[in-house]
Short mmCIF file of C-alpha atoms in Angstrom, two decimals:
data_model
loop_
_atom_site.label_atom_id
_atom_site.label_comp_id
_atom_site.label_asym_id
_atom_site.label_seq_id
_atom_site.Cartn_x
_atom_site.Cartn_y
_atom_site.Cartn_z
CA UNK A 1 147.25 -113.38 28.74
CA UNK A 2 148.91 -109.99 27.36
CA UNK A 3 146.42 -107.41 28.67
CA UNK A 4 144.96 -104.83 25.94
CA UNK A 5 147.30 -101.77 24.96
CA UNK A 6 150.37 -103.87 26.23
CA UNK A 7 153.85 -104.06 23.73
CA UNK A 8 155.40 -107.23 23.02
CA UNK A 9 158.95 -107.57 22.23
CA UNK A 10 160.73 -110.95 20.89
CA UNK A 11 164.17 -110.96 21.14
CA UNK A 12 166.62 -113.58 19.76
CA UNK A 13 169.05 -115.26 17.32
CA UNK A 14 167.18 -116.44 13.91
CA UNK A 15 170.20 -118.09 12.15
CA UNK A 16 170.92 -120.16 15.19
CA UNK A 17 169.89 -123.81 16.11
CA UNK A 18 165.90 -124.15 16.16
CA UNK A 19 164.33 -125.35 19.52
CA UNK A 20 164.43 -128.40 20.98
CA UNK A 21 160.39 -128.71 20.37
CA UNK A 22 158.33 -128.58 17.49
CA UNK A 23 158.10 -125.48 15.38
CA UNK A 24 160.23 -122.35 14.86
CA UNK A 25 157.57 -119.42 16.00
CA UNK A 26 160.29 -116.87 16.01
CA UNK A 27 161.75 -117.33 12.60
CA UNK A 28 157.97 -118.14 11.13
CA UNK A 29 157.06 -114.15 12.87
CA UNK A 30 160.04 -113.12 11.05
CA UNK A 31 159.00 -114.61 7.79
CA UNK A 32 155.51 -113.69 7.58
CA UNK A 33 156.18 -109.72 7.50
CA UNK A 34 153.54 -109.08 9.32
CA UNK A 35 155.40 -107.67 12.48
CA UNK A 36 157.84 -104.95 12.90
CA UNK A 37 161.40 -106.20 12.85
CA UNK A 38 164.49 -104.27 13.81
CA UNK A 39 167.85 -105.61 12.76
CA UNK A 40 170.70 -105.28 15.33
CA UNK A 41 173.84 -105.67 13.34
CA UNK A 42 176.39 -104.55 16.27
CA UNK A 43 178.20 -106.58 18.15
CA UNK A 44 179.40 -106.71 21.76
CA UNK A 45 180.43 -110.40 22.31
CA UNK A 46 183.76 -109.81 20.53
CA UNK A 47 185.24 -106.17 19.29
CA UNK A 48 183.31 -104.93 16.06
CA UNK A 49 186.26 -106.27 13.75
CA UNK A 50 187.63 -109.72 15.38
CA UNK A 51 188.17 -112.48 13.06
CA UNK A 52 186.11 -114.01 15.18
CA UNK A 53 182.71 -111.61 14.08
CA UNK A 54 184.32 -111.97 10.52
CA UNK A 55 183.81 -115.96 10.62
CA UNK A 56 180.62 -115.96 12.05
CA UNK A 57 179.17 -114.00 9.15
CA UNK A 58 180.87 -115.90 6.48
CA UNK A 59 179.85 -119.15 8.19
CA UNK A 60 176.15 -117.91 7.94
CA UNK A 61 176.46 -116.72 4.60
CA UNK A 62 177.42 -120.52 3.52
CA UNK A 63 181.18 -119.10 3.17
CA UNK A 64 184.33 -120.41 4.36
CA UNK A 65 185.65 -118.23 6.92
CA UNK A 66 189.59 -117.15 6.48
CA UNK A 67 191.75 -119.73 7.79
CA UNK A 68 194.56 -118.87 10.53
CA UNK A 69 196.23 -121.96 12.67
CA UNK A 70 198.42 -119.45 14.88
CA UNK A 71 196.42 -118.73 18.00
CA UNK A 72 199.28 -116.05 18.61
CA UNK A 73 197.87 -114.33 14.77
CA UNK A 74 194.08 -114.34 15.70
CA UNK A 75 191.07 -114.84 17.71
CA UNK A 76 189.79 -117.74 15.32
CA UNK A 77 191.68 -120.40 14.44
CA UNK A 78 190.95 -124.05 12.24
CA UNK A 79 193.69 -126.59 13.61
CA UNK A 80 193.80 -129.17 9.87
CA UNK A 81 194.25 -132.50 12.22
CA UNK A 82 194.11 -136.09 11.22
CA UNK A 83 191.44 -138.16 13.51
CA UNK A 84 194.29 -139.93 14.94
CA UNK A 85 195.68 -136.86 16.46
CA UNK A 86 192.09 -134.91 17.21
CA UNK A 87 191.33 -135.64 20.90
CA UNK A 88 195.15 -134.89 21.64
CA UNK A 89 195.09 -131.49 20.36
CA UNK A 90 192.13 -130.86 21.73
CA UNK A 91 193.49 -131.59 25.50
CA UNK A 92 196.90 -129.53 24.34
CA UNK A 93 194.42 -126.46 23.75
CA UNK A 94 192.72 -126.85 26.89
CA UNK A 95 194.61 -127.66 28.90
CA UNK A 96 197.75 -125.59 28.00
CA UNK A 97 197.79 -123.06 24.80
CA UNK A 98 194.53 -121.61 25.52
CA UNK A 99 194.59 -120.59 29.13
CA UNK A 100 198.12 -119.80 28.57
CA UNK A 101 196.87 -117.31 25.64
CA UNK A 102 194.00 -115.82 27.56
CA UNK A 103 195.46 -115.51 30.67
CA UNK A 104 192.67 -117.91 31.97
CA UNK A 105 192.19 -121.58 33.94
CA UNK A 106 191.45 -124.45 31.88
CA UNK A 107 188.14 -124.76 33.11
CA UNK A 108 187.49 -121.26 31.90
CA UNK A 109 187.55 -122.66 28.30
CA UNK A 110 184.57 -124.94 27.10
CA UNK A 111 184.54 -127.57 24.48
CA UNK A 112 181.79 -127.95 22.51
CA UNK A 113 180.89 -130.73 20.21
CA UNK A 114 178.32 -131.67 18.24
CA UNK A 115 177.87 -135.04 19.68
CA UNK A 116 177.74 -137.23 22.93
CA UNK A 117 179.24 -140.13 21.21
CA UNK A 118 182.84 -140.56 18.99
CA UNK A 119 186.40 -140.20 19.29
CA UNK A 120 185.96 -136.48 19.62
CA UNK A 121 182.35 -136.35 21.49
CA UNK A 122 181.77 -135.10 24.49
CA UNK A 123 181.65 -138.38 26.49
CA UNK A 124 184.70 -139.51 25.69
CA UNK A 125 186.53 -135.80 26.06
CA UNK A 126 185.05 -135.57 29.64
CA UNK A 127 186.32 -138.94 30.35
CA UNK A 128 189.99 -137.87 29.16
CA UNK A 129 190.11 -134.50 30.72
CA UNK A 130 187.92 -136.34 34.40
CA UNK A 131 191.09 -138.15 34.55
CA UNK A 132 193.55 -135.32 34.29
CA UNK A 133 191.86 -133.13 36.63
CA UNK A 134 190.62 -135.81 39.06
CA UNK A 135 190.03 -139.10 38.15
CA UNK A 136 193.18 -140.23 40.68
CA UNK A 137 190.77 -139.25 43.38
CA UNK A 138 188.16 -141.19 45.35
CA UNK A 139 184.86 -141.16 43.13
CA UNK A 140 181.65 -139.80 45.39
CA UNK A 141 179.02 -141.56 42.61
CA UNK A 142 177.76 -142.79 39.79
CA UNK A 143 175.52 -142.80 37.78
CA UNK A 144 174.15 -144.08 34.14
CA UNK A 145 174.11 -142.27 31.14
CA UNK A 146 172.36 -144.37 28.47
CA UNK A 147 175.34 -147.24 27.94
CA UNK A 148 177.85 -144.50 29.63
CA UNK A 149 178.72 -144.80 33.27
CA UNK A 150 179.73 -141.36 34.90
CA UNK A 151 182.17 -140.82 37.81
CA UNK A 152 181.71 -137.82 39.67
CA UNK A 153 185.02 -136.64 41.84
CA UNK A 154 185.56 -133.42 44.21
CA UNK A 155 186.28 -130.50 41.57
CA UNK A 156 184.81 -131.61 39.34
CA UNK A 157 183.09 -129.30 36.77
CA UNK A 158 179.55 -130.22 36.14
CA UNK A 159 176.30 -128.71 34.27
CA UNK A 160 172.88 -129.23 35.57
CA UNK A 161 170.24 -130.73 33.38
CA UNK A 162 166.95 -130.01 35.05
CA UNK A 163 165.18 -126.78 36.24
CA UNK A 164 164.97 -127.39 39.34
CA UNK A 165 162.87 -124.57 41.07
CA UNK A 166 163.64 -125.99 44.92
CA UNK A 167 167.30 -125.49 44.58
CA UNK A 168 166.67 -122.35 42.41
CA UNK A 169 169.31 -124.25 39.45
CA UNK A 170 168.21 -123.95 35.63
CA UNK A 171 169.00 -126.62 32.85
CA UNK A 172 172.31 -125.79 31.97
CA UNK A 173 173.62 -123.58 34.95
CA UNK A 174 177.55 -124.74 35.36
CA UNK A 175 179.04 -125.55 38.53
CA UNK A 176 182.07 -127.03 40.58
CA UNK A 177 181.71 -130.43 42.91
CA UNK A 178 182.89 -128.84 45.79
CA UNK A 179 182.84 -131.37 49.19
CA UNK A 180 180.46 -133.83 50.52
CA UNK A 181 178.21 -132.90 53.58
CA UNK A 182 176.55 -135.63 55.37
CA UNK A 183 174.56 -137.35 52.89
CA UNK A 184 174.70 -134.29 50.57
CA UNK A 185 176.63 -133.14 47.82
CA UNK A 186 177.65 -129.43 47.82
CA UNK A 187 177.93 -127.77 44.14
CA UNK A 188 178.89 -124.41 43.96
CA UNK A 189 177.46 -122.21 40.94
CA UNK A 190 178.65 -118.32 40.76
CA UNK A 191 179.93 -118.34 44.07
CA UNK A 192 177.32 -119.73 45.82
CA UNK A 193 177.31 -123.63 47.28
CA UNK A 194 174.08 -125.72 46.47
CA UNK A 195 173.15 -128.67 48.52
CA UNK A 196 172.50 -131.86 46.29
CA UNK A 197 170.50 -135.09 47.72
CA UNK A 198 170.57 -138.29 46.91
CA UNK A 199 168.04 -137.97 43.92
CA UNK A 200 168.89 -134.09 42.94
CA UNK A 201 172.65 -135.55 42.10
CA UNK A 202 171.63 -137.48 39.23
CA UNK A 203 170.66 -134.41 37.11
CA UNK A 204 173.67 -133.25 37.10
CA UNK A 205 176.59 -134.58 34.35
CA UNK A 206 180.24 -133.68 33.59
CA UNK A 207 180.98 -130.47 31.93
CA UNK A 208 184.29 -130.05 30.62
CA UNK A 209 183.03 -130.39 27.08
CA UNK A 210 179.03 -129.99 26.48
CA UNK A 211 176.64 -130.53 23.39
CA UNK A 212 176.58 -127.22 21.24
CA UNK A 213 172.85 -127.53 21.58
CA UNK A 214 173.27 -127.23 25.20
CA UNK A 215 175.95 -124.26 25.31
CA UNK A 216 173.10 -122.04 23.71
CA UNK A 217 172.39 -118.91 25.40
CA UNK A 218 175.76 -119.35 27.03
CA UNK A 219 178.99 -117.37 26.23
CA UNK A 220 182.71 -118.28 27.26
CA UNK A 221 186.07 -116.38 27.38
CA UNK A 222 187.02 -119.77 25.13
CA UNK A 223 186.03 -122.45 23.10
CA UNK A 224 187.04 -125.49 21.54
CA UNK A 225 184.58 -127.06 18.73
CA UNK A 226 186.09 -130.37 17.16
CA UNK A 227 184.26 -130.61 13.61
CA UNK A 228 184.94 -133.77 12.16
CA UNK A 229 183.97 -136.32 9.44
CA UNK A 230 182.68 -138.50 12.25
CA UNK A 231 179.98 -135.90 13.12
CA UNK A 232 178.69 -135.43 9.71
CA UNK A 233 175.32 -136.11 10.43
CA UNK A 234 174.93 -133.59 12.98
CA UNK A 235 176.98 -130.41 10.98
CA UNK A 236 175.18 -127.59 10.11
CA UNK A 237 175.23 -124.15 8.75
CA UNK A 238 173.27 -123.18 12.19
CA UNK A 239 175.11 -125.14 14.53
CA UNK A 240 178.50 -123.86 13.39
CA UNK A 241 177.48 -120.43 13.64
CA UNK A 242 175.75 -121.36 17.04
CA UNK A 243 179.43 -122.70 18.18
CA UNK A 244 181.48 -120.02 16.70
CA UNK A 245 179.02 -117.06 18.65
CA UNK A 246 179.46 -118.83 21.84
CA UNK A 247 183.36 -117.56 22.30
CA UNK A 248 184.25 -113.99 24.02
CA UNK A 249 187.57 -114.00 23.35
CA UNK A 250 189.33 -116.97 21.35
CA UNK A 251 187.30 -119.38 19.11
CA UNK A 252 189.93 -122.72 18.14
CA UNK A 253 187.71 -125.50 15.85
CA UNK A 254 189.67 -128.71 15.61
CA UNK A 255 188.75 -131.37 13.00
CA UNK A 256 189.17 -131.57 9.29
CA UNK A 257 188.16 -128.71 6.93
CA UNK A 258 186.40 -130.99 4.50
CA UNK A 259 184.19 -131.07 7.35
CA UNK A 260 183.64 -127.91 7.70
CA UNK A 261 182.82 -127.00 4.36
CA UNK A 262 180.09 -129.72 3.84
CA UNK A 263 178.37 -128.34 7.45
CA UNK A 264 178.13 -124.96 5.56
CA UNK A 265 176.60 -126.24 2.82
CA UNK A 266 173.59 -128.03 4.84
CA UNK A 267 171.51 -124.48 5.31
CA UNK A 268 168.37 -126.20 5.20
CA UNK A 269 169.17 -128.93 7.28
CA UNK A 270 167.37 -127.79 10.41
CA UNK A 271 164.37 -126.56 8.18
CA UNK A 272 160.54 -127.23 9.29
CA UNK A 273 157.15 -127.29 7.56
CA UNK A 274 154.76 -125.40 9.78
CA UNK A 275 151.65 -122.98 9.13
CA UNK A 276 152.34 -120.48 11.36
CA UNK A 277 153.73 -117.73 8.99
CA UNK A 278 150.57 -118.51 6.36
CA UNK A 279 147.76 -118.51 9.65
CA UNK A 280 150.05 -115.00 10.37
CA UNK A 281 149.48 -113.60 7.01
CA UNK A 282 145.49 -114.97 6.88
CA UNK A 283 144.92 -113.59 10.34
CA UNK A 284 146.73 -110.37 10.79
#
């Protein structure tokens, strides 16, 4: 499809979470040296020197970043917290230390975990925080979600699951529930009001804390990651470097440092067999 004389450029992320599909083309074109590749090692997410940049690269490296549990001291912090205690703090820093740090509203700040399911997953955190924000409302619908029923209210923050090229929304665009009109449900996403039907509602699901997989590409003034014993079969080297890089401004993880230290030591967890860099290296 690339017409003769044309310039390809792939741009991306190798050392964060693979795709959803089969294969890993962009790390396997990395791997077979067979293209030109051009390292950028700046960084304009967070300034050059944050303790945030400084954890990232441990974290890929398989080290333990520097721990600091004074959001006052630094832009990353690990909160030590006993599972009893872990959905708590998590509401405390969303809903109060974090905006209140950043200058920011709560719904600024995204949680990201690295499950649906568990004490500290994101169905049950959107449940807690639903309620808070408003659950004391009249619902508009419902809808299933596997064995989970969701409650939609006015305000509420949601994240769309589906392209959907009719109402010009991607899989995971974030918006706000904003009113009903007629039979229609108006969401409004960067300033501008979508009208949901009937059927176009059910692709979209609460978004006060998301999947990390699903907060990729995406970039926040905050974030919250709980990593916790619970999860362990989900923790990564990848996917806590994929949560980490998500955060602008203040990066908080919640959980148990145990935890952490076993996700960095799974670097080949997310590895796959393919061909591609030995048909690259036959071919080119």
């Amino acid at each position: 499809a690339i017409p003769e004389g044309t310039g390809l450029i792939f741009i991306g992320d190798v050392d964060q979470l693979p795709p959803v599909g089969p294969g890993q083309p962009f790390k396997d074109l990395i791997e077979s040296e067979m293209v030109s590749v051009s390292r950028l090692t700046g960084n304009f997410r967070q300034s050059s020197f944050s303790d945030t940049v400084k954890a990232a690269r441990d974290v890929i490296r398989g080290n333990t970043p520097k721990i600091t549990s004074s959001l006052a001291q630094s832009d990353f912090v690990f909160l030590e917290v006993p599972p009893s205690e872990q959905a708590d703090t998590v509401l405390n820093l969303y809903f109060d230390l974090m905006p209140a740090k950043l200058k920011v509203e709560p719904q600024d700040i995204q949680i990201i975990s690295p499950q649906r399911p568990g004490n500290v997953g994101v169905l049950r955190l959107n449940d807690l925080i639903q309620y808070r924000v408003t659950g004391k409302t009249k619902s508009i619908f419902k809808k299933k979600s596997g064995n989970h029923e969701v409650t939609f209210y006015i305000g509420d923050k949601v994240i769309q699951r589906k392209n959907n090229y009719e109402l010009k929304v991607m899989n995971g665009d974030q918006g706000v529930i904003t009113r009903e009109s007629g039979q229609n449900l108006m969401v409004e996403f960067d300033g501008v009001e979508i009208a949901y039907d009937g059927l176009q509602r059910f692709d979209l699901d609460l978004a006060y804390a998301t999947t990390i997989h699903s907060s990729q590409g995406s970039e926040y003034p905050g974030v919250i990651i709980p990593v916790v014993a619970a999860h362990a079969h989900m923790l990564s080297r990848n996917l806590i470097y994929t949560a980490i890089t998500r955060g602008k401004r203040q990066v908080c993880i919640v959980g148990e440092l145990a935890a952490l230290e076993k996700a960095l030591a799974q670097y080949q967890k997310d590895f796959r067999w393919t061909s591609l860099t030995e048909q690259l290296k036959a071919e080119l």
